[in-house]
Short mmCIF file of C-alpha atoms and ligand atoms in Angstrom, two decimals:
data_model
loop_
_atom_site.label_atom_id
_atom_site.label_comp_id
_atom_site.label_asym_id
_atom_site.label_seq_id
_atom_site.Cartn_x
_atom_site.Cartn_y
_atom_site.Cartn_z
CA MET T 1095 -48.32 -25.30 48.23
CA LEU T 1096 -45.11 -26.36 49.80
CA PHE T 1097 -45.25 -24.21 52.91
CA LYS T 1098 -48.22 -24.52 55.32
CA LYS T 1099 -48.24 -21.42 57.57
CA ASN T 1100 -48.79 -21.94 61.28
CA LYS T 1101 -50.18 -18.69 62.49
CA LEU T 1102 -49.37 -19.35 66.11
CA LYS T 1103 -45.69 -20.17 65.83
CA MET T 1104 -43.30 -19.72 63.04
CA ARG T 1105 -40.05 -20.80 64.54
CA ASP T 1106 -37.58 -22.04 61.88
CA LYS T 1107 -35.28 -23.84 64.28
CA LEU T 1108 -35.77 -26.89 66.40
CA ILE T 1109 -35.80 -26.07 70.01
CA GLU T 1110 -34.93 -28.18 73.10
CA HIS T 1111 -37.22 -27.73 75.98
CA CYS T 1112 -35.27 -27.73 79.13
CA ALA T 1113 -32.19 -28.12 81.18
CA VAL T 1114 -31.73 -29.56 84.76
CA PHE T 1115 -28.91 -28.92 87.22
CA GLY T 1116 -28.44 -30.22 90.85
CA VAL T 1117 -25.71 -29.94 93.37
CA THR T 1118 -25.15 -31.23 96.88
CA CYS T 1119 -22.43 -30.17 99.33
CA ASP T 1120 -21.28 -31.93 102.52
CA ASP T 1121 -20.61 -28.57 104.18
CA ILE T 1122 -23.91 -27.36 105.78
CA GLY T 1123 -22.34 -23.91 106.15
CA TYR T 1124 -21.99 -23.37 102.41
CA SER T 1125 -24.55 -22.11 100.03
CA VAL T 1126 -24.81 -23.72 96.57
CA SER T 1127 -27.01 -20.85 95.17
CA GLN T 1128 -23.94 -19.50 93.22
CA GLU T 1129 -23.35 -23.01 91.82
CA LEU T 1130 -26.99 -23.21 90.67
CA TYR T 1131 -26.69 -19.93 89.02
CA LYS T 1132 -23.52 -20.81 87.11
CA GLY T 1133 -24.73 -24.25 86.08
CA LEU T 1134 -28.02 -22.85 84.85
CA MET T 1135 -26.19 -20.01 82.94
CA ALA T 1136 -24.05 -22.62 81.15
CA LEU T 1137 -27.33 -24.44 80.22
CA GLN T 1138 -29.18 -21.31 79.04
CA HIS T 1139 -29.18 -22.41 75.46
CA ARG T 1140 -31.51 -25.35 76.38
CA GLY T 1141 -34.36 -23.04 77.65
CA GLN T 1142 -34.78 -19.39 77.66
CA GLU T 1143 -38.34 -18.68 78.87
CA SER T 1144 -38.21 -19.27 82.57
CA SER T 1145 -35.78 -20.43 85.20
CA GLY T 1146 -36.07 -21.61 88.88
CA ILE T 1147 -34.22 -23.20 91.82
CA SER T 1148 -35.39 -25.39 94.86
CA ILE T 1149 -32.81 -25.11 97.68
CA LEU T 1150 -32.85 -27.18 100.92
CA GLN T 1151 -32.24 -24.95 103.91
CA THR T 1152 -30.97 -26.23 107.19
CA GLY T 1153 -33.84 -27.98 109.06
CA GLY T 1154 -35.11 -29.80 106.01
CA LYS T 1155 -37.24 -27.07 104.41
CA ILE T 1156 -37.38 -26.84 100.61
CA PHE T 1157 -37.49 -23.24 99.16
CA THR T 1158 -38.51 -22.78 95.58
CA TYR T 1159 -38.11 -19.58 93.42
CA LYS T 1160 -38.93 -19.44 89.83
CA LYS T 1161 -39.90 -16.88 87.36
CA THR T 1162 -40.01 -16.18 83.59
CA GLY T 1163 -36.86 -14.69 82.18
CA LEU T 1164 -33.27 -15.56 81.57
CA VAL T 1165 -31.20 -17.13 84.32
CA SER T 1166 -29.30 -13.74 84.82
CA GLN T 1167 -32.66 -11.90 85.45
CA VAL T 1168 -34.35 -14.60 87.52
CA LEU T 1169 -31.42 -15.53 89.78
CA ASN T 1170 -30.06 -12.13 90.26
CA GLU T 1171 -27.59 -11.35 93.14
CA LYS T 1172 -30.33 -10.42 95.60
CA ILE T 1173 -32.14 -13.79 94.95
CA ARG T 1174 -28.89 -15.75 95.21
CA SER T 1175 -27.93 -14.34 98.51
CA HIS T 1176 -31.55 -14.63 99.88
CA PHE T 1177 -31.92 -18.31 98.88
CA TRP T 1178 -29.37 -20.07 101.01
CA GLY T 1179 -28.60 -23.87 101.49
CA ASN T 1180 -26.22 -26.62 100.76
CA ILE T 1181 -28.38 -28.80 98.45
CA GLY T 1182 -30.28 -27.60 95.44
CA ILE T 1183 -31.59 -28.26 91.99
CA GLY T 1184 -32.55 -25.94 89.17
CA HIS T 1185 -34.26 -25.79 85.92
CA ASN T 1186 -34.26 -23.75 82.59
CA ARG T 1187 -37.58 -23.99 80.63
CA TYR T 1188 -38.51 -23.43 77.11
CA ALA T 1189 -42.21 -23.53 76.76
CA THR T 1190 -44.06 -24.74 73.69
CA THR T 1191 -47.51 -24.07 75.06
CA GLY T 1192 -49.27 -20.68 74.90
CA ALA T 1193 -47.98 -17.53 76.18
CA SER T 1194 -50.40 -17.30 78.92
CA GLU T 1195 -49.58 -20.73 80.12
CA PHE T 1196 -45.82 -20.49 80.24
CA SER T 1197 -45.93 -17.18 82.08
CA SER T 1198 -47.92 -18.79 84.90
CA SER T 1199 -45.69 -19.90 87.67
CA ASP T 1200 -47.55 -23.17 87.77
CA TYR T 1201 -45.80 -24.16 84.64
CA ILE T 1202 -42.36 -23.13 85.60
CA GLN T 1203 -40.09 -25.71 87.25
CA PRO T 1204 -38.76 -27.11 89.46
CA TYR T 1205 -42.24 -28.39 90.53
CA HIS T 1206 -42.54 -28.21 94.38
CA PHE T 1207 -44.86 -30.66 95.81
CA LYS T 1208 -45.97 -30.39 99.30
CA ASN T 1209 -48.91 -31.80 101.37
CA ASN T 1210 -49.26 -32.74 105.00
CA VAL T 1211 -47.28 -36.11 104.60
CA LEU T 1212 -44.96 -35.45 101.82
CA GLU T 1213 -42.58 -32.91 100.14
CA PHE T 1214 -40.23 -32.97 97.20
CA SER T 1215 -39.15 -30.83 94.28
CA LEU T 1216 -38.71 -32.20 90.66
CA ALA T 1217 -36.91 -30.75 87.72
CA PHE T 1218 -37.86 -32.64 84.45
CA ASN T 1219 -36.45 -32.41 80.88
CA GLY T 1220 -38.39 -34.56 78.51
CA THR T 1221 -41.86 -35.58 77.23
CA ILE T 1222 -44.24 -38.42 78.11
CA PRO T 1223 -46.10 -38.21 74.91
CA VAL T 1224 -49.04 -40.43 75.89
CA TYR T 1225 -49.67 -39.34 79.51
CA ASP T 1226 -53.53 -39.00 79.27
CA LYS T 1227 -54.25 -42.42 80.61
CA ILE T 1228 -51.92 -42.03 83.62
CA LYS T 1229 -53.63 -38.65 84.32
CA GLN T 1230 -57.05 -40.21 84.03
CA LYS T 1231 -56.20 -42.97 86.46
CA LEU T 1232 -54.73 -40.44 89.02
CA ASN T 1233 -57.87 -38.33 88.57
CA GLU T 1234 -59.93 -41.34 89.44
CA MET T 1235 -57.68 -41.79 92.51
CA GLY T 1236 -58.60 -38.29 93.59
CA ARG T 1237 -55.68 -36.37 92.47
CA VAL T 1238 -56.21 -32.81 91.42
CA PHE T 1239 -54.37 -31.28 88.50
CA ILE T 1240 -53.67 -27.47 87.98
CA THR T 1241 -51.78 -27.76 84.76
CA ASN T 1242 -51.98 -29.70 81.56
CA THR T 1243 -48.26 -30.87 81.64
CA ASP T 1244 -46.72 -34.21 81.75
CA THR T 1245 -44.53 -32.94 84.60
CA GLU T 1246 -47.46 -32.60 86.95
CA VAL T 1247 -48.70 -36.08 86.01
CA ILE T 1248 -45.16 -37.35 86.88
CA VAL T 1249 -45.23 -35.39 90.14
CA GLN T 1250 -48.69 -36.79 91.14
CA LEU T 1251 -47.58 -40.32 90.14
CA LEU T 1252 -44.41 -39.99 92.26
CA ALA T 1253 -46.63 -38.64 95.25
CA SER T 1254 -49.12 -41.54 94.96
CA ILE T 1255 -46.30 -44.16 94.96
CA ALA T 1256 -44.43 -42.25 97.57
CA LEU T 1257 -47.23 -43.04 99.99
CA GLU T 1258 -46.52 -46.80 99.77
CA THR T 1259 -42.64 -46.70 100.53
CA GLU T 1260 -40.21 -44.21 101.79
CA ASP T 1261 -37.47 -45.59 99.64
CA TRP T 1262 -37.05 -43.00 96.84
CA VAL T 1263 -35.23 -45.29 94.53
CA GLU T 1264 -37.99 -47.74 94.82
CA VAL T 1265 -40.45 -44.88 94.17
CA LEU T 1266 -38.66 -43.81 91.05
CA LYS T 1267 -38.25 -47.47 89.94
CA ARG T 1268 -41.96 -47.96 90.09
CA THR T 1269 -42.77 -44.62 88.54
CA SER T 1270 -40.53 -45.28 85.55
CA ILE T 1271 -42.51 -48.44 84.60
CA TYR T 1272 -45.51 -46.25 83.76
CA LEU T 1273 -43.42 -43.60 81.84
CA GLU T 1274 -42.97 -44.31 78.26
CA GLY T 1275 -41.16 -41.34 76.87
CA SER T 1276 -37.99 -39.28 76.71
CA TYR T 1277 -36.75 -37.84 80.04
CA SER T 1278 -33.85 -36.76 82.38
CA LEU T 1279 -35.22 -35.76 85.62
CA ILE T 1280 -33.72 -34.77 89.14
CA LEU T 1281 -35.56 -34.97 92.45
CA LEU T 1282 -34.76 -33.20 95.71
CA THR T 1283 -36.06 -34.47 98.97
CA PRO T 1284 -36.32 -32.87 102.52
CA GLU T 1285 -33.70 -35.45 103.67
CA GLY T 1286 -31.13 -33.81 101.52
CA ASP T 1287 -30.95 -36.37 98.81
CA ILE T 1288 -30.90 -35.82 94.99
CA TYR T 1289 -31.92 -38.52 92.74
CA ALA T 1290 -31.19 -38.36 88.98
CA MET T 1291 -32.89 -40.67 86.46
CA ARG T 1292 -32.56 -41.04 82.69
CA ASP T 1293 -35.08 -42.83 80.57
CA PRO T 1294 -34.20 -46.45 79.52
CA LEU T 1295 -33.48 -45.33 75.89
CA GLY T 1296 -31.37 -42.30 76.89
CA PHE T 1297 -33.04 -39.69 74.71
CA LYS T 1298 -31.84 -36.73 76.79
CA PRO T 1299 -28.38 -36.31 77.97
CA LEU T 1300 -27.58 -36.28 81.72
CA CYS T 1301 -24.22 -36.42 83.41
CA ILE T 1302 -22.58 -36.23 86.91
CA GLY T 1303 -19.47 -34.58 88.23
CA GLU T 1304 -17.62 -33.66 91.59
CA LEU T 1305 -15.47 -30.96 93.10
CA ILE T 1306 -13.37 -32.42 95.90
CA THR T 1307 -11.50 -29.92 97.96
CA GLU T 1308 -9.92 -29.85 101.47
CA GLU T 1309 -12.81 -27.72 102.67
CA ARG T 1310 -15.77 -29.50 101.16
CA ASN T 1311 -17.03 -32.17 98.51
CA LEU T 1312 -19.52 -31.17 96.05
CA TYR T 1313 -21.41 -33.42 93.67
CA TYR T 1314 -23.16 -32.29 90.54
CA VAL T 1315 -25.82 -33.57 88.00
CA ALA T 1316 -26.39 -31.66 84.85
CA SER T 1317 -27.95 -31.87 81.47
CA GLU T 1318 -24.62 -31.27 79.80
CA SER T 1319 -21.12 -31.45 80.88
CA CYS T 1320 -20.40 -27.83 80.02
CA ALA T 1321 -22.42 -26.92 83.30
CA ILE T 1322 -20.05 -29.07 85.44
CA ASP T 1323 -17.12 -27.20 83.62
CA ALA T 1324 -18.72 -23.89 84.47
CA VAL T 1325 -18.76 -24.70 88.21
CA GLY T 1326 -15.17 -25.81 88.14
CA GLY T 1327 -16.24 -29.33 88.72
CA LEU T 1328 -14.74 -32.59 87.30
CA PHE T 1329 -16.99 -34.42 84.85
CA LEU T 1330 -17.17 -38.01 86.09
CA ARG T 1331 -19.48 -39.75 83.51
CA ASP T 1332 -22.88 -39.84 81.74
CA VAL T 1333 -25.81 -41.24 83.76
CA LYS T 1334 -26.61 -44.30 81.75
CA PRO T 1335 -29.88 -44.86 80.08
CA GLY T 1336 -32.15 -46.57 82.60
CA GLU T 1337 -30.05 -45.55 85.50
CA ILE T 1338 -30.89 -43.86 88.90
CA VAL T 1339 -28.06 -41.98 90.47
CA HIS T 1340 -28.28 -40.90 94.20
CA LEU T 1341 -26.24 -38.02 95.18
CA SER T 1342 -26.13 -37.65 99.02
CA PHE T 1343 -24.56 -34.83 100.93
CA GLN T 1344 -23.39 -37.21 103.54
CA ASP T 1345 -22.01 -39.76 101.16
CA ASP T 1346 -20.56 -40.04 97.65
CA ILE T 1347 -22.40 -41.13 94.59
CA HIS T 1348 -24.49 -44.44 94.41
CA SER T 1349 -26.22 -45.69 91.28
CA GLU T 1350 -28.22 -48.49 90.06
CA ILE T 1351 -29.53 -49.49 86.60
CA ILE T 1352 -33.30 -49.97 87.00
CA LEU T 1353 -34.50 -50.40 83.37
CA LYS T 1354 -32.57 -51.83 80.60
CA ALA T 1355 -33.61 -51.44 76.96
CA ASP T 1356 -32.27 -53.48 73.96
CA ARG T 1357 -31.24 -50.26 72.09
CA GLY T 1358 -30.48 -46.66 72.88
CA ALA T 1359 -32.10 -43.45 71.34
CA LEU T 1360 -30.00 -40.40 72.09
CA CYS T 1361 -31.39 -37.52 70.17
CA GLN T 1362 -29.10 -37.17 67.09
CA PHE T 1363 -29.93 -33.31 67.20
CA GLU T 1364 -27.85 -33.01 70.40
CA PHE T 1365 -24.87 -33.34 68.24
CA VAL T 1366 -26.06 -31.46 65.19
CA TYR T 1367 -27.50 -28.39 66.95
CA PHE T 1368 -28.92 -28.45 70.65
CA ALA T 1369 -25.82 -29.13 72.75
CA ARG T 1370 -23.22 -26.75 73.51
CA PRO T 1371 -19.94 -27.67 71.44
CA ASP T 1372 -17.81 -27.81 74.74
CA SER T 1373 -20.08 -30.62 76.02
CA VAL T 1374 -19.26 -34.35 75.89
CA ILE T 1375 -22.39 -36.52 75.62
CA ASP T 1376 -22.24 -40.33 75.87
CA GLY T 1377 -18.44 -40.14 75.35
CA VAL T 1378 -18.70 -38.07 72.30
CA SER T 1379 -17.32 -34.50 71.97
CA VAL T 1380 -20.04 -32.42 70.48
CA ALA T 1381 -17.62 -30.03 68.85
CA GLU T 1382 -15.66 -32.97 67.28
CA ALA T 1383 -18.82 -34.50 66.14
CA ARG T 1384 -19.77 -31.24 64.35
CA VAL T 1385 -16.39 -30.98 62.65
CA ARG T 1386 -16.83 -34.42 61.37
CA LEU T 1387 -20.35 -33.70 60.09
CA GLY T 1388 -18.70 -31.04 57.86
CA GLN T 1389 -16.10 -33.35 56.78
CA TYR T 1390 -18.53 -36.17 55.78
CA LEU T 1391 -20.72 -33.58 54.00
CA ALA T 1392 -17.65 -32.46 51.78
CA LYS T 1393 -16.52 -36.10 51.15
CA ALA T 1394 -19.93 -36.80 49.72
CA ASP T 1395 -20.34 -33.72 47.78
CA PRO T 1396 -20.20 -34.53 44.05
CA TYR T 1397 -19.69 -30.83 43.00
CA LEU T 1398 -16.39 -30.67 44.67
CA LYS T 1399 -14.98 -33.19 42.14
CA ASP T 1400 -15.20 -30.34 39.54
CA PRO T 1401 -12.11 -27.90 39.75
CA LYS T 1402 -14.29 -25.12 38.09
CA PHE T 1403 -16.88 -25.29 41.03
CA LYS T 1404 -13.99 -24.82 43.44
CA GLU T 1405 -12.18 -22.04 41.54
CA ASN T 1406 -14.17 -19.15 43.18
CA ALA T 1407 -15.76 -20.77 46.10
CA ILE T 1408 -15.62 -19.82 49.79
CA VAL T 1409 -17.20 -21.85 52.59
CA VAL T 1410 -19.44 -19.55 54.82
CA PRO T 1411 -21.34 -20.79 57.96
CA VAL T 1412 -24.82 -19.60 58.91
CA PRO T 1413 -23.82 -18.31 62.37
CA ASP T 1414 -23.68 -19.69 64.83
CA ALA T 1415 -25.00 -23.11 64.04
CA GLY T 1416 -23.04 -23.94 61.03
CA ARG T 1417 -19.63 -22.89 62.27
CA SER T 1418 -17.91 -26.13 63.26
CA ALA T 1419 -19.36 -28.07 60.35
CA SER T 1420 -18.12 -25.34 57.94
CA VAL T 1421 -14.58 -25.70 59.45
CA GLY T 1422 -14.71 -29.52 58.82
CA TYR T 1423 -16.25 -29.03 55.29
CA ALA T 1424 -13.63 -26.33 54.31
CA ASN T 1425 -10.71 -28.47 55.64
CA ALA T 1426 -11.91 -31.57 53.76
CA ALA T 1427 -12.77 -29.71 50.57
CA GLY T 1428 -9.46 -27.65 50.69
CA LEU T 1429 -11.42 -24.37 50.36
CA PRO T 1430 -11.08 -21.20 52.26
CA TYR T 1431 -13.52 -20.68 55.33
CA ALA T 1432 -14.82 -17.23 55.61
CA GLU T 1433 -17.32 -15.32 57.99
CA GLY T 1434 -19.73 -13.97 55.44
CA LEU T 1435 -22.67 -13.34 57.64
CA MET T 1436 -22.73 -11.09 60.71
CA LYS T 1437 -25.20 -12.02 63.54
CA ASN T 1438 -26.52 -9.40 65.85
CA ARG T 1439 -26.11 -11.35 69.18
CA TYR T 1440 -28.26 -8.86 71.10
CA LEU T 1441 -31.43 -9.85 69.48
CA TRP T 1442 -32.89 -12.56 71.76
CA ARG T 1443 -36.01 -14.68 70.83
CA THR T 1444 -36.58 -13.29 67.30
CA PHE T 1445 -37.19 -16.86 66.37
CA ILE T 1446 -40.61 -16.58 68.04
CA MET T 1447 -42.36 -14.51 65.48
CA PRO T 1448 -46.11 -14.80 64.97
CA GLY T 1449 -46.20 -14.19 61.19
CA GLN T 1450 -44.33 -14.51 57.87
CA GLN T 1451 -43.79 -10.64 57.43
CA LYS T 1452 -42.34 -10.20 60.99
CA ARG T 1453 -40.08 -13.35 60.50
CA LYS T 1454 -38.71 -11.91 57.30
CA ALA T 1455 -37.80 -8.64 59.13
CA ALA T 1456 -36.29 -10.52 61.99
CA VAL T 1457 -34.02 -12.43 59.67
CA GLN T 1458 -32.82 -9.13 58.16
CA GLU T 1459 -32.45 -7.63 61.69
CA LYS T 1460 -30.54 -10.66 63.01
CA LEU T 1461 -28.25 -11.47 59.93
CA ASN T 1462 -26.28 -9.05 57.75
CA PRO T 1463 -23.99 -10.24 54.88
CA ILE T 1464 -20.38 -9.02 54.85
CA THR T 1465 -20.30 -7.67 51.46
CA SER T 1466 -16.52 -7.43 51.22
CA VAL T 1467 -16.25 -11.17 51.77
CA VAL T 1468 -19.14 -12.53 49.72
CA LYS T 1469 -19.52 -10.22 46.71
CA GLY T 1470 -18.76 -11.94 43.50
CA LYS T 1471 -18.11 -15.22 45.25
CA ASP T 1472 -19.63 -18.65 44.97
CA VAL T 1473 -20.66 -19.05 48.56
CA ILE T 1474 -21.00 -22.62 49.93
CA LEU T 1475 -23.35 -21.96 52.81
CA ILE T 1476 -23.40 -24.31 55.55
CA ASP T 1477 -26.23 -24.74 57.93
CA ASP T 1478 -27.21 -27.46 60.34
CA SER T 1479 -30.81 -28.07 59.38
CA ILE T 1480 -33.68 -26.78 57.25
CA VAL T 1481 -37.06 -27.05 59.13
CA ARG T 1482 -39.66 -24.96 57.39
CA GLY T 1483 -37.28 -23.35 55.00
CA THR T 1484 -38.41 -19.88 55.45
CA THR T 1485 -35.26 -18.64 57.28
CA THR T 1486 -33.04 -20.42 54.91
CA SER T 1487 -34.60 -18.93 51.76
CA GLN T 1488 -34.28 -15.35 53.41
CA ILE T 1489 -30.58 -15.94 54.05
CA VAL T 1490 -29.88 -17.14 50.56
CA LYS T 1491 -31.58 -14.04 49.21
CA LEU T 1492 -29.73 -11.82 51.68
CA LEU T 1493 -26.36 -13.25 50.37
CA LYS T 1494 -27.34 -12.72 46.77
CA GLU T 1495 -29.30 -9.42 46.67
CA LYS T 1496 -27.59 -7.57 49.53
CA GLY T 1497 -24.24 -9.14 49.66
CA GLY T 1498 -23.81 -9.50 45.86
CA ALA T 1499 -22.77 -13.31 45.93
CA ASN T 1500 -22.38 -14.76 42.71
CA ALA T 1501 -24.01 -18.05 43.66
CA VAL T 1502 -25.16 -19.82 46.82
CA HIS T 1503 -24.57 -23.49 47.18
CA LEU T 1504 -26.48 -24.78 50.15
CA ARG T 1505 -24.91 -27.59 52.28
CA ILE T 1506 -26.93 -29.06 55.30
CA SER T 1507 -24.97 -31.09 58.09
CA CYS T 1508 -28.19 -32.98 58.79
CA PRO T 1509 -30.29 -35.14 56.61
CA PRO T 1510 -33.66 -33.94 55.38
CA ILE T 1511 -36.19 -33.73 58.31
CA ILE T 1512 -39.19 -35.61 57.14
CA SER T 1513 -41.09 -36.65 60.31
CA ALA T 1514 -42.39 -34.92 63.36
CA CYS T 1515 -40.76 -35.36 66.82
CA TYR T 1516 -42.87 -36.62 69.48
CA MET T 1517 -40.16 -36.85 72.05
CA GLY T 1518 -40.00 -33.46 73.62
CA ILE T 1519 -38.46 -31.31 70.86
CA ASP T 1520 -40.51 -28.27 69.63
CA PHE T 1521 -41.20 -29.54 66.19
CA PRO T 1522 -43.59 -28.57 63.46
CA THR T 1523 -45.90 -31.41 62.06
CA ARG T 1524 -44.74 -33.43 58.94
CA ASP T 1525 -47.05 -31.20 57.14
CA GLU T 1526 -45.10 -28.13 58.06
CA LEU T 1527 -41.65 -29.53 57.56
CA ILE T 1528 -40.42 -28.55 54.07
CA ALA T 1529 -38.75 -31.86 53.57
CA GLY T 1530 -41.74 -33.89 54.85
CA ARG T 1531 -44.23 -32.08 52.72
CA ALA T 1532 -42.08 -31.96 49.68
CA GLN T 1533 -41.42 -35.82 49.86
CA ASN T 1534 -45.08 -36.31 49.97
CA LEU T 1535 -45.70 -34.12 46.94
CA PHE T 1536 -42.69 -34.84 44.75
CA GLY T 1537 -41.43 -38.19 45.84
CA GLU T 1538 -37.72 -38.98 44.87
CA ASN T 1539 -37.22 -35.41 43.36
CA PHE T 1540 -38.07 -33.64 46.60
CA ILE T 1541 -34.68 -32.20 47.24
CA GLU T 1542 -34.58 -30.45 43.87
CA GLU T 1543 -38.11 -29.04 44.66
CA ILE T 1544 -36.80 -27.60 47.98
CA ARG T 1545 -33.80 -26.17 46.34
CA LYS T 1546 -35.97 -24.30 43.87
CA LYS T 1547 -38.30 -23.03 46.71
CA ILE T 1548 -35.28 -21.77 48.68
CA GLY T 1549 -33.61 -20.22 45.73
CA ALA T 1550 -30.09 -21.77 46.19
CA ASP T 1551 -27.99 -22.79 43.13
CA THR T 1552 -27.38 -26.21 44.45
CA LEU T 1553 -28.50 -28.07 47.57
CA ILE T 1554 -26.78 -31.09 49.17
CA TYR T 1555 -27.89 -32.69 52.43
CA GLN T 1556 -25.98 -35.02 54.71
CA ASN T 1557 -27.02 -38.59 54.31
CA VAL T 1558 -28.06 -40.69 57.46
CA ASN T 1559 -25.17 -43.14 57.25
CA ASP T 1560 -22.57 -40.27 57.16
CA LEU T 1561 -24.49 -38.55 60.16
CA VAL T 1562 -24.12 -41.67 62.13
CA LYS T 1563 -20.52 -42.06 61.32
CA ALA T 1564 -19.84 -38.41 62.13
CA ILE T 1565 -21.46 -38.79 65.58
CA SER T 1566 -19.53 -41.93 66.05
CA LEU T 1567 -22.16 -43.78 68.03
CA ARG T 1568 -23.90 -46.96 66.61
CA GLU T 1569 -27.11 -46.41 64.80
CA ASP T 1570 -29.03 -48.42 67.56
CA GLN T 1571 -27.75 -45.90 70.16
CA LEU T 1572 -29.33 -42.85 68.49
CA CYS T 1573 -32.81 -41.64 67.72
CA LEU T 1574 -33.05 -40.84 64.06
CA ALA T 1575 -36.82 -40.79 63.83
CA CYS T 1576 -37.39 -37.37 62.39
CA LEU T 1577 -35.04 -38.26 59.58
CA THR T 1578 -36.28 -42.00 58.93
CA GLY T 1579 -39.83 -42.13 60.28
CA ASP T 1580 -38.71 -44.98 62.37
CA TYR T 1581 -39.86 -44.24 65.98
CA PRO T 1582 -38.14 -46.04 68.92
CA LEU T 1583 -41.21 -45.79 71.14
CA LYS T 1584 -44.17 -48.06 70.51
CA SER T 1585 -46.70 -45.61 71.62
CA ILE T 1586 -45.42 -43.03 69.08
CA LYS T 1587 -45.51 -45.38 66.06
CA ASN T 1588 -49.20 -45.18 66.07
CA LEU T 1589 -49.37 -41.36 66.49
CA ALA T 1590 -46.85 -41.05 63.57
CA GLU T 1591 -48.83 -43.29 61.35
CA ILE T 1592 -52.15 -41.37 62.01
CA GLU T 1593 -50.37 -38.07 61.18
CA ASN T 1594 -48.66 -39.34 58.08
CA SER T 1595 -51.87 -40.67 56.78
CA ILE T 1596 -53.56 -37.25 57.29
CA VAL T 1597 -50.72 -35.45 55.53
CA ASN T 1598 -50.77 -37.88 52.67
CA SER T 1599 -54.42 -37.46 52.13
CA ARG T 1600 -54.04 -33.66 52.37
CA SER T 1601 -51.13 -33.74 49.69
CA LEU T 1602 -53.29 -35.60 47.24
CA GLN T 1603 -55.98 -32.99 47.64
CA GLN T 1604 -53.73 -30.06 46.79
S1 SF4 R 2152 -37.24 -37.44 66.50
FE1 SF4 R 2152 -35.57 -36.27 65.96
S2 SF4 R 2152 -35.57 -34.44 67.29
FE2 SF4 R 2152 -37.05 -36.00 68.12
S3 SF4 R 2152 -35.69 -37.18 69.63
FE3 SF4 R 2152 -35.64 -38.31 67.81
S4 SF4 R 2152 -33.78 -37.42 66.69
FE4 SF4 R 2152 -34.34 -35.98 68.29
#
């Protein structure tokens, strides 16, 4: 059996977990709640389950408000006018844990810590895969946990270290020594400081910006530059891997590199799918990278050498993910680009469907072929990735059976996803990934087996070298682990080896 059904979750897209946004203003008569709202709205794509803010009010009190729901629902006008202060941080969350857990406010961020000696609020995007040992140690020291998240472990670790020094840069520096993982975090203190820290390999994006006017100066930190654009700010630069940036409402920006690594590991999926196209990450425009992904895909497509293949062909994106890559592919191939699938934009969250039948219905509700465009055509369908393959096979079927397409040639702008992610992306196990499982079962011919399973007439994936060239960062600046099985974190290599050996033994038995 090529597909293994996960009865709990049948998402067929990879999901980023969280977004962070922070702002300080030197005018204590100004409220940043509107900025927090706009910034988090621009980052909604990185987390849609819950949202929250912590605002520092005059007098040094931090107030936190958080709830399940979209940003527009959680931070409605009433809440924005009620929560008032000149410094604040915010967070959007996408939960991977069970429904009962993510609906509990204990799991929603920012995480506001307060006892009789210490107070701070933390917004965290990332994962510390092997946090149990830190948790155990903190438990032995008498720390009590109310959630089973790595975020709370980081909070308790920060709180323990902050008992020894009042210097927050020092606290973060010492904390980072224990955190092997992927993270971008921001911390708000009652003194009115925001500290932002990116892990030494730079898995997650994080950037800073400013808005200097005659009336006031504002400084921003955000998961993506599109959020700084949304508040009318000027993008300054990315926070470097291993760097702590201090935003002070009384001063401008200070920073220091605290941990250096001999390589980087920015998640390649930021460019393929996660990030908004209007963001710039580590100096690379996401939109331009996606167009180049399509161009490289076309350049390496052997079928395009055959004029007959091109005679009746149109290039159609899977909306919205395949759009930029389709433009690049169509231009490089010299073929017409056409919108052949209509997406219902008002269906939120249909990707979370607990069952195969419901998922099939969801695809049909969400996508409809435009018959006048695709009927009788050889459709070159561009998508960004194939995860389990269930949605893709549904789309191919829709185009052929409902849309009347003559053929569907599938082109994927990301190479086959063969290994699980342990760095904070909501990912199926290797066993559930169509390419991981097919590779175990069929070896070198696994792509042909995927093509048959999906029902496409031909199937071409991007290759890893072209993906790196299209992103235009060096290979040693990127994480490619889910495509190559080569994990940049030592603690993960062991986990991955254990999982792969389990999958291999299962494959042999089936
Ligand atoms: S394993 Fe894949 S999804 Fe996970 S961080 Fe690396 S590139 Fe991103």
